[in-house]
Short mmCIF file of C-alpha atoms in Angstrom, two decimals:
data_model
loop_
_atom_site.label_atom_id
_atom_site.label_comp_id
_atom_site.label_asym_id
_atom_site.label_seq_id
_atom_site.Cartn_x
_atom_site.Cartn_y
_atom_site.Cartn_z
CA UNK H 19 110.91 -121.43 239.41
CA UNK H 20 109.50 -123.20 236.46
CA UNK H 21 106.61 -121.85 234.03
CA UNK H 22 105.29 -122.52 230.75
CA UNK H 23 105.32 -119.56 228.99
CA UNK H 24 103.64 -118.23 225.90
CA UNK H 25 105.80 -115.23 224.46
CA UNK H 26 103.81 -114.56 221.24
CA UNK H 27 100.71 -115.95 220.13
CA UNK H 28 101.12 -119.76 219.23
CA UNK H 29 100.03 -123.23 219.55
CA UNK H 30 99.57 -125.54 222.65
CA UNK H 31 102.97 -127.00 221.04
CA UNK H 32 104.92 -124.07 221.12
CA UNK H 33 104.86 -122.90 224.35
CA UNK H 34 107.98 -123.08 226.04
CA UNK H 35 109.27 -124.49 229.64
CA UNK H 36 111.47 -121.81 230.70
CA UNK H 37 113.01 -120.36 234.41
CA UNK H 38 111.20 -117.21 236.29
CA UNK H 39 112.48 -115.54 239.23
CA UNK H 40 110.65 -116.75 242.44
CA UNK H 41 107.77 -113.87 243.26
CA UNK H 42 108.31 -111.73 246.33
CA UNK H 43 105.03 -111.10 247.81
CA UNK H 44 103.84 -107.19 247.29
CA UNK H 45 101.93 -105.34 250.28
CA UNK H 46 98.72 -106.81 250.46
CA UNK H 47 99.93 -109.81 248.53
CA UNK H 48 100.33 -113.84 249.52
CA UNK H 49 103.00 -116.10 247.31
CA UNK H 50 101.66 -119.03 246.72
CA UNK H 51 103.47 -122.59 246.22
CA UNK H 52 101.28 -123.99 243.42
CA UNK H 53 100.77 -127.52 243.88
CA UNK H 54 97.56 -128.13 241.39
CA UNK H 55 96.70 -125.32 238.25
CA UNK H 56 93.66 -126.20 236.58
CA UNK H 57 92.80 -126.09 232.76
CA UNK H 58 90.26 -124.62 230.48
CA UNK H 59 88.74 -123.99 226.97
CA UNK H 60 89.20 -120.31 226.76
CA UNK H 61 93.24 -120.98 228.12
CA UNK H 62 93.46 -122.12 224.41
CA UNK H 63 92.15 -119.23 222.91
CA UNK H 64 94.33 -117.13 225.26
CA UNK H 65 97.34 -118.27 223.84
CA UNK H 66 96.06 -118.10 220.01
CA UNK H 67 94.88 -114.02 220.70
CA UNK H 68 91.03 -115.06 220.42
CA UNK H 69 90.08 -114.40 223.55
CA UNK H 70 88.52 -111.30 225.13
CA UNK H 71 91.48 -110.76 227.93
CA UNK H 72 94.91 -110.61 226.20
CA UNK H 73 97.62 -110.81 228.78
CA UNK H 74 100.67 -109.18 228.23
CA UNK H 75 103.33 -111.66 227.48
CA UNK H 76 104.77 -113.47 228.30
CA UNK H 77 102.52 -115.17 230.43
CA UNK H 78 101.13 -118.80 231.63
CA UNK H 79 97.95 -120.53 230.72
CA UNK H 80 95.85 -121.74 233.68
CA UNK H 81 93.43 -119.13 235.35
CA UNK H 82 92.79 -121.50 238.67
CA UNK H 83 95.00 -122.63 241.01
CA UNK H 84 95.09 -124.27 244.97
CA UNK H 85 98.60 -124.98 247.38
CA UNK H 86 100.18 -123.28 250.16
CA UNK H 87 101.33 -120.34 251.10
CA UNK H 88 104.69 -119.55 250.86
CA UNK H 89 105.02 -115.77 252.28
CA UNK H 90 103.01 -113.06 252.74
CA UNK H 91 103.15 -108.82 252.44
CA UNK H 92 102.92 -106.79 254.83
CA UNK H 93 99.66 -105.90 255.93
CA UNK H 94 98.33 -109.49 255.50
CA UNK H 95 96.94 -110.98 258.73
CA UNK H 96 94.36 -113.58 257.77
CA UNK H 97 96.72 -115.61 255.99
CA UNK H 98 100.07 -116.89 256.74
CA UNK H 99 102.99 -119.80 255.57
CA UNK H 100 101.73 -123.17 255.28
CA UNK H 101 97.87 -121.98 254.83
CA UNK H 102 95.94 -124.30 252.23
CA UNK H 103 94.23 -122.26 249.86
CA UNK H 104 92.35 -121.85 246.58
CA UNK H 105 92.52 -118.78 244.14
CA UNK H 106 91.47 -117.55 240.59
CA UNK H 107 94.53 -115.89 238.82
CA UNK H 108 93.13 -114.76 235.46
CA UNK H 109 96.31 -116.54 233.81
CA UNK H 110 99.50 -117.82 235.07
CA UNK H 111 99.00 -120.63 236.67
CA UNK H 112 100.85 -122.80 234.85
CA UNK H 113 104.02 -122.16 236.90
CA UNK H 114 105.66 -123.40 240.28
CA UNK H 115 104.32 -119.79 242.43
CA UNK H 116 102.58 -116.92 242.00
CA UNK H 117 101.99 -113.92 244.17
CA UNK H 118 98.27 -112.78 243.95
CA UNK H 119 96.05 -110.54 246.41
CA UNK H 120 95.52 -111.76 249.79
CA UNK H 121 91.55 -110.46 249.12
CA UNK H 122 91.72 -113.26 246.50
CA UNK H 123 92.68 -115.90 247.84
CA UNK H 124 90.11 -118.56 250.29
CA UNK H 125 91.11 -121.12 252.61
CA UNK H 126 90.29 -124.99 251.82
CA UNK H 127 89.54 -127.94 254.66
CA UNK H 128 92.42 -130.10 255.28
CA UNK H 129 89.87 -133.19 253.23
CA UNK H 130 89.51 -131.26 250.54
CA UNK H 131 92.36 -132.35 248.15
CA UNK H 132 94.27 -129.50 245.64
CA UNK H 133 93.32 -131.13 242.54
CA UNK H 134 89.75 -131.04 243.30
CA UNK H 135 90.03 -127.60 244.72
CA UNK H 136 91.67 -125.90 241.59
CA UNK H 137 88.61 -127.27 239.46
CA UNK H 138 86.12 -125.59 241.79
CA UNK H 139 86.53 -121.29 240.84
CA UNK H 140 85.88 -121.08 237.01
CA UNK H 141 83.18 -124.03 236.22
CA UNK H 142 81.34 -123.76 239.38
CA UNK H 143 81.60 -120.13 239.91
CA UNK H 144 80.46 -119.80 236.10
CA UNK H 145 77.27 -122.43 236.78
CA UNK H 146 76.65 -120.79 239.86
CA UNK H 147 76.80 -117.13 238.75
CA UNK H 148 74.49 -118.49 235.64
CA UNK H 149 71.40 -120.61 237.42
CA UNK H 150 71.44 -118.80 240.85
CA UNK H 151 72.07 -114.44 239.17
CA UNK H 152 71.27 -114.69 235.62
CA UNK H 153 68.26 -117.77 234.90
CA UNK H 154 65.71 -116.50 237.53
CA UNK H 155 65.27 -120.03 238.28
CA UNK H 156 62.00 -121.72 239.97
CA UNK H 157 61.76 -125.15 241.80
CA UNK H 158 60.79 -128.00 239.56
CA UNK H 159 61.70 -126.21 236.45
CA UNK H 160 63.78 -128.03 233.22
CA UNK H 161 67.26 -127.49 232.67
CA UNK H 162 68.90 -128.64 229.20
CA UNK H 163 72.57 -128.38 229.48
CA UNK H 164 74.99 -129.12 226.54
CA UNK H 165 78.26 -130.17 226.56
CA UNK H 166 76.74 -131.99 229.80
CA UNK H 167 79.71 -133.80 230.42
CA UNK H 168 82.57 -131.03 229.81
CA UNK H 169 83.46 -128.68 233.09
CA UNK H 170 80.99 -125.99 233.36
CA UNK H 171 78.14 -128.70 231.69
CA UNK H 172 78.99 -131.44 234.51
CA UNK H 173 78.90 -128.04 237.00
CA UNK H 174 75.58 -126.81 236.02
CA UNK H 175 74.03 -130.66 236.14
CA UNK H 176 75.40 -131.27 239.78
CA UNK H 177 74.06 -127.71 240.43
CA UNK H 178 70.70 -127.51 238.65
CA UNK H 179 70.15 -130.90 241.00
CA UNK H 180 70.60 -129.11 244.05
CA UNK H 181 68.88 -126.07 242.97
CA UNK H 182 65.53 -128.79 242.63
CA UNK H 183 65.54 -128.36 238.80
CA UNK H 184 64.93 -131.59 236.53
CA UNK H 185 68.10 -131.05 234.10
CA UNK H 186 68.45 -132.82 230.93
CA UNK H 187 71.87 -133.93 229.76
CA UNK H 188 73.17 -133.21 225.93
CA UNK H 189 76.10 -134.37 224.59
CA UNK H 190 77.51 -136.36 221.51
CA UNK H 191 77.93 -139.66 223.23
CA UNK H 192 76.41 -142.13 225.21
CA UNK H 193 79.95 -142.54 227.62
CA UNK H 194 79.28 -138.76 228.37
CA UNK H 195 75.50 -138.83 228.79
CA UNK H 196 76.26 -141.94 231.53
CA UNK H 197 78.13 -140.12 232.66
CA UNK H 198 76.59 -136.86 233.39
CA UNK H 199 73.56 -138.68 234.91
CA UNK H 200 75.98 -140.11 237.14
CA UNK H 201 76.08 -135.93 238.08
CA UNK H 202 72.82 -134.80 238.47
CA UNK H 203 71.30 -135.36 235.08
CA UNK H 204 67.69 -136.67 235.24
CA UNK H 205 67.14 -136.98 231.38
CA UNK H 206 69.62 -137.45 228.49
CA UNK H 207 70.07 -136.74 224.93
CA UNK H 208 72.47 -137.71 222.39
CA UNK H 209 72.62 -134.79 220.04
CA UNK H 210 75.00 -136.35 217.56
CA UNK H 211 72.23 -138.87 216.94
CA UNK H 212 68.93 -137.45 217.66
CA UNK H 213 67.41 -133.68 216.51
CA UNK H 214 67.82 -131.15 219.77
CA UNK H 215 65.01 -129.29 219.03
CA UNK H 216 62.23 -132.00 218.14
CA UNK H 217 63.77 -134.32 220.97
CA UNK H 218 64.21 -131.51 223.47
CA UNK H 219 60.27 -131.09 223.17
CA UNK H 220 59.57 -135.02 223.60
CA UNK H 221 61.55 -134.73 226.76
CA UNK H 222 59.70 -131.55 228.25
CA UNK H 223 56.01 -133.27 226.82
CA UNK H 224 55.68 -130.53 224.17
CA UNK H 225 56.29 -127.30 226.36
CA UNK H 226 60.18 -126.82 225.50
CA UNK H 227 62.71 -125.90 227.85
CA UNK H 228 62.84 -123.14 230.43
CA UNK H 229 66.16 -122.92 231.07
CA UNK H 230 69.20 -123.56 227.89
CA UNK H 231 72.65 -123.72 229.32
CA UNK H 232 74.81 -123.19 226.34
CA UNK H 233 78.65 -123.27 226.60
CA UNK H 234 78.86 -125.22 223.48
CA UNK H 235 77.52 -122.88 220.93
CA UNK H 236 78.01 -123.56 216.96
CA UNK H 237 74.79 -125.19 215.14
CA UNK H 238 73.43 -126.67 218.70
CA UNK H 239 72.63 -123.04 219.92
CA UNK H 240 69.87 -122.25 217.24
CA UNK H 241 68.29 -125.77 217.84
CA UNK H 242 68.71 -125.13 221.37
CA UNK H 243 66.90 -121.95 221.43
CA UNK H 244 63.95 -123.11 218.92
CA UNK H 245 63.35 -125.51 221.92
CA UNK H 246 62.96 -123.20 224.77
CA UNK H 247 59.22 -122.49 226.56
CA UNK H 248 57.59 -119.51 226.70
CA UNK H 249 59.21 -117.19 228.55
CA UNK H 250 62.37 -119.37 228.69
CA UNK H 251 65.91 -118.67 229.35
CA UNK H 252 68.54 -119.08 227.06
CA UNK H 253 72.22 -118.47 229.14
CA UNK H 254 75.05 -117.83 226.78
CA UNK H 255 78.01 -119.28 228.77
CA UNK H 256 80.47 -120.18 225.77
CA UNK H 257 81.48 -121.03 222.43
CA UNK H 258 83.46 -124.64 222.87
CA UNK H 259 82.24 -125.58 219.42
CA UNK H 260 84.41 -122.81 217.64
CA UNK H 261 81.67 -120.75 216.00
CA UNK H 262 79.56 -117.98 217.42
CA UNK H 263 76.15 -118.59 216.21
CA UNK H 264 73.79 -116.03 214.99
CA UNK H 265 70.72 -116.22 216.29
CA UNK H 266 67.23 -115.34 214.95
CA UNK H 267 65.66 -112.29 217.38
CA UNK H 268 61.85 -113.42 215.99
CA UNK H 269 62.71 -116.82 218.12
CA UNK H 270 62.90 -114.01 221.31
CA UNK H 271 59.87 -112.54 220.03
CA UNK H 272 57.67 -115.28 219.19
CA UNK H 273 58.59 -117.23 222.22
CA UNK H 274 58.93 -114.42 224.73
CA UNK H 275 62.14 -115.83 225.70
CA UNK H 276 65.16 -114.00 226.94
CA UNK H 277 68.58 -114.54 225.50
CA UNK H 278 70.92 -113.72 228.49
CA UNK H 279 74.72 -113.68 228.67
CA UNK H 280 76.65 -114.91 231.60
CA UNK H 281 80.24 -113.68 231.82
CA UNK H 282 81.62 -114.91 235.20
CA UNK H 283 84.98 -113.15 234.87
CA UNK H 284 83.64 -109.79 234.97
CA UNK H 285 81.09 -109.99 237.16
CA UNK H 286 82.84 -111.55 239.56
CA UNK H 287 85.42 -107.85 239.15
CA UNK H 288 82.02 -105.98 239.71
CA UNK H 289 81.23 -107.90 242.32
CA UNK H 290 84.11 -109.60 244.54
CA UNK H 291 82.20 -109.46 247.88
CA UNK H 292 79.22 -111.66 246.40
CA UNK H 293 82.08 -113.85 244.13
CA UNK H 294 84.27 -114.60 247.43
CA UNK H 295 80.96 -115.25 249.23
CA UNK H 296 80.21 -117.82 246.51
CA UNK H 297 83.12 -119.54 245.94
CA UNK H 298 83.34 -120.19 250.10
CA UNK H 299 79.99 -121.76 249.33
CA UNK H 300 81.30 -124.02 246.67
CA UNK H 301 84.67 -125.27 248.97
CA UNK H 302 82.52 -126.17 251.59
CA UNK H 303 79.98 -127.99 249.03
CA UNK H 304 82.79 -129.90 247.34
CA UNK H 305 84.14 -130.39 251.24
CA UNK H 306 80.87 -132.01 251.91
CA UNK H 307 80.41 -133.88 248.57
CA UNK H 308 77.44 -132.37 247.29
CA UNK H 309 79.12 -131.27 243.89
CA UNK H 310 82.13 -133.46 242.52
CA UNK H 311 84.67 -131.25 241.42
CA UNK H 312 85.63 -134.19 238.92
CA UNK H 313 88.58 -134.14 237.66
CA UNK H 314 89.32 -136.18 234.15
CA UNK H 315 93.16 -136.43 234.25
CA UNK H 316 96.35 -135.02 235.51
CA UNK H 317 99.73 -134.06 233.63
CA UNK H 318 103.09 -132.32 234.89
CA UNK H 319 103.82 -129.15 234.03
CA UNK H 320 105.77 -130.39 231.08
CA UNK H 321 103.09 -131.72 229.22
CA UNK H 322 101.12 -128.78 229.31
CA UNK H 323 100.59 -128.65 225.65
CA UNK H 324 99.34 -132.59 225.72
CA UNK H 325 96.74 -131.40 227.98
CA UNK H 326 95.80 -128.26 226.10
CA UNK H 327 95.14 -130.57 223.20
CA UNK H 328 92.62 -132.92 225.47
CA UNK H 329 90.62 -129.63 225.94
CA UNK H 330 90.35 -129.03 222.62
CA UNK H 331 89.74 -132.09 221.31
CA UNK H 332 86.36 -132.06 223.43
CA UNK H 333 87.55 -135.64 225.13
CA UNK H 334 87.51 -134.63 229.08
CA UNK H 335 84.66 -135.37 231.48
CA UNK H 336 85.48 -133.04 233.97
CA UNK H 337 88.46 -131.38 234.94
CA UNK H 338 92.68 -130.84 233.28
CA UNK H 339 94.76 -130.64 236.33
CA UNK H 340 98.58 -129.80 235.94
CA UNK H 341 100.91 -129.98 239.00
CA UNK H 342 103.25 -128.31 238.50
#
């Protein structure tokens, strides 16, 4: 089979197209045909050793994937060969198959298409985990998400809308504010033009913000935070921006705010039952249309380092698909 391989810590340009053996599913185990692996921020900082989980090599960008089953291990009964289905891999995706736990792995509707379905786990799962576990959210409330139009942002507008919160959009552009209200966005704010904090208050009459979705962080984090309400919610989802602000703890104090990280991956390893249980939610949701699961563009497996380069360059709305 084919994969994209990264064999030492590199650029998006220097990984390498290479040949794997086919995977033999283990006991316990599915093989899955891979027919759409989908992209994100922190794949970048995989390959460049900056992120927290450091893979042994060589291994395969792409932590989300959907197709068909291929085989199955023995023990496996609730899945068998030609199955659609939807998994999270941690890394490896970008490849023709993979054999992952059969515990892992959830069935998609027949109208629910593979590109749509591979954008679903991380983004959603991260926005859901965030607003439903970690922002103690209450009907009515404001939600200022940045990056509004990037993956997780366009996932926490569509979901903060069906949670009943008024969510204000913030991005850099008026194409990607348009299009986040298009998603669920209410308000909007162009943060490359106007000042976050002072503008943030306008839009919330002078009370600030009770919930901050941050996956952006860099200089819009402090500004973010100086604009929360009392007892607001800041969620820490991410660091797109490149730096990792540091934040003033008198803000916390003065504003009896909470600061509160959200780290999807390893909650969801703390707590699979409740992860499974919401990612079945968010395949029937996209199944239904209520969320979008948009995705921005495709490429072929070749080209993986062309779209590596679209995630960092900030310029998708939505979702980097590779089919593999």
């Amino acid at each position: 089979m084919k994969a994209i391989l990264c064999s030492q810590y590199c650029q998006p340009d220097d990984l390498v197209l290479a040949d794997l053996p086919d995977p033999v599913p283990e006991a316990g185990q599915a093989v899955i045909a891979i027919k759409a692996a989908a992209l994100n921020f922190f794949d970048i900082l995989m390959i460049q050793g900056k992120y927290q989980i450091k893979p042994p090599f060589p291994f395969s960008p792409g932590a989300e994937i959907a197709g068909v089953i291929e085989s199955v291990g023995a023990g496996v009964t609730d899945l068998k060969a030609g199955d659609r289905v939807v998994a999270s891999c941690g890394h490896n995706g970008a490849r023709e198959k993979i054999a992952l736990p059969a515990a892992s792995i959830v069935k998609i509707p027949d109208n629910l298409d593979f590109d749509r379905a591979a954008g679903i786990i991380i983004i959603y799962g991260t926005a859901l985990h965030a607003l439903e576990d970690r922002a103690s959210p209450k009907q009515g409330e404001t939600l200022a998400v940045l990056g509004a139009a990037g993956g997780t942002g366009l996932a926490a507008c569509e979901l903060g809308k069906l949670m009943g919160l008024k969510v204000i959009a913030c991005a850099s552009s008026e194409e990607k504010l348009e299009f986040a209200k298009a998603h669920g966005a209410e308000l909007t704010l162009n943060y490359a033009k106007e000042d976050l904090k002072e503008d943030l208050r306008r839009l919330t009459s002078g009370k600030g913000v009770d919930i901050i979705f941050d996956p952006v962080g860099g200089n819009y984090a402090e500004a973010a935070l100086r604009a929360t309400a009392w007892e607001g919610r800041f969620l820490v989802i991410g660091f797109a921006a490149g730096e990792i602000p540091k934040m003033p703890l008198n803000l916390a104090l003065l504003k009896g705010c909470d600061i509160r990280g959200v780290f999807w991956g390893n909650w969801a390893r703390l707590n699979p039952a409740k992860n499974r249980a919401n990612l079945e939610k968010l395949v029937a949701w996209t199944a239904e249309g209520k969320i979008s699961s948009h995705v921005d563009r495709t490429f072929p497996l070749s080209h993986t380092a062309e779209a590596l380069k679209v995630l960092a360059g900030r310029k998708a709305m939505g979702k980097v698909i590779l089919h593999p």
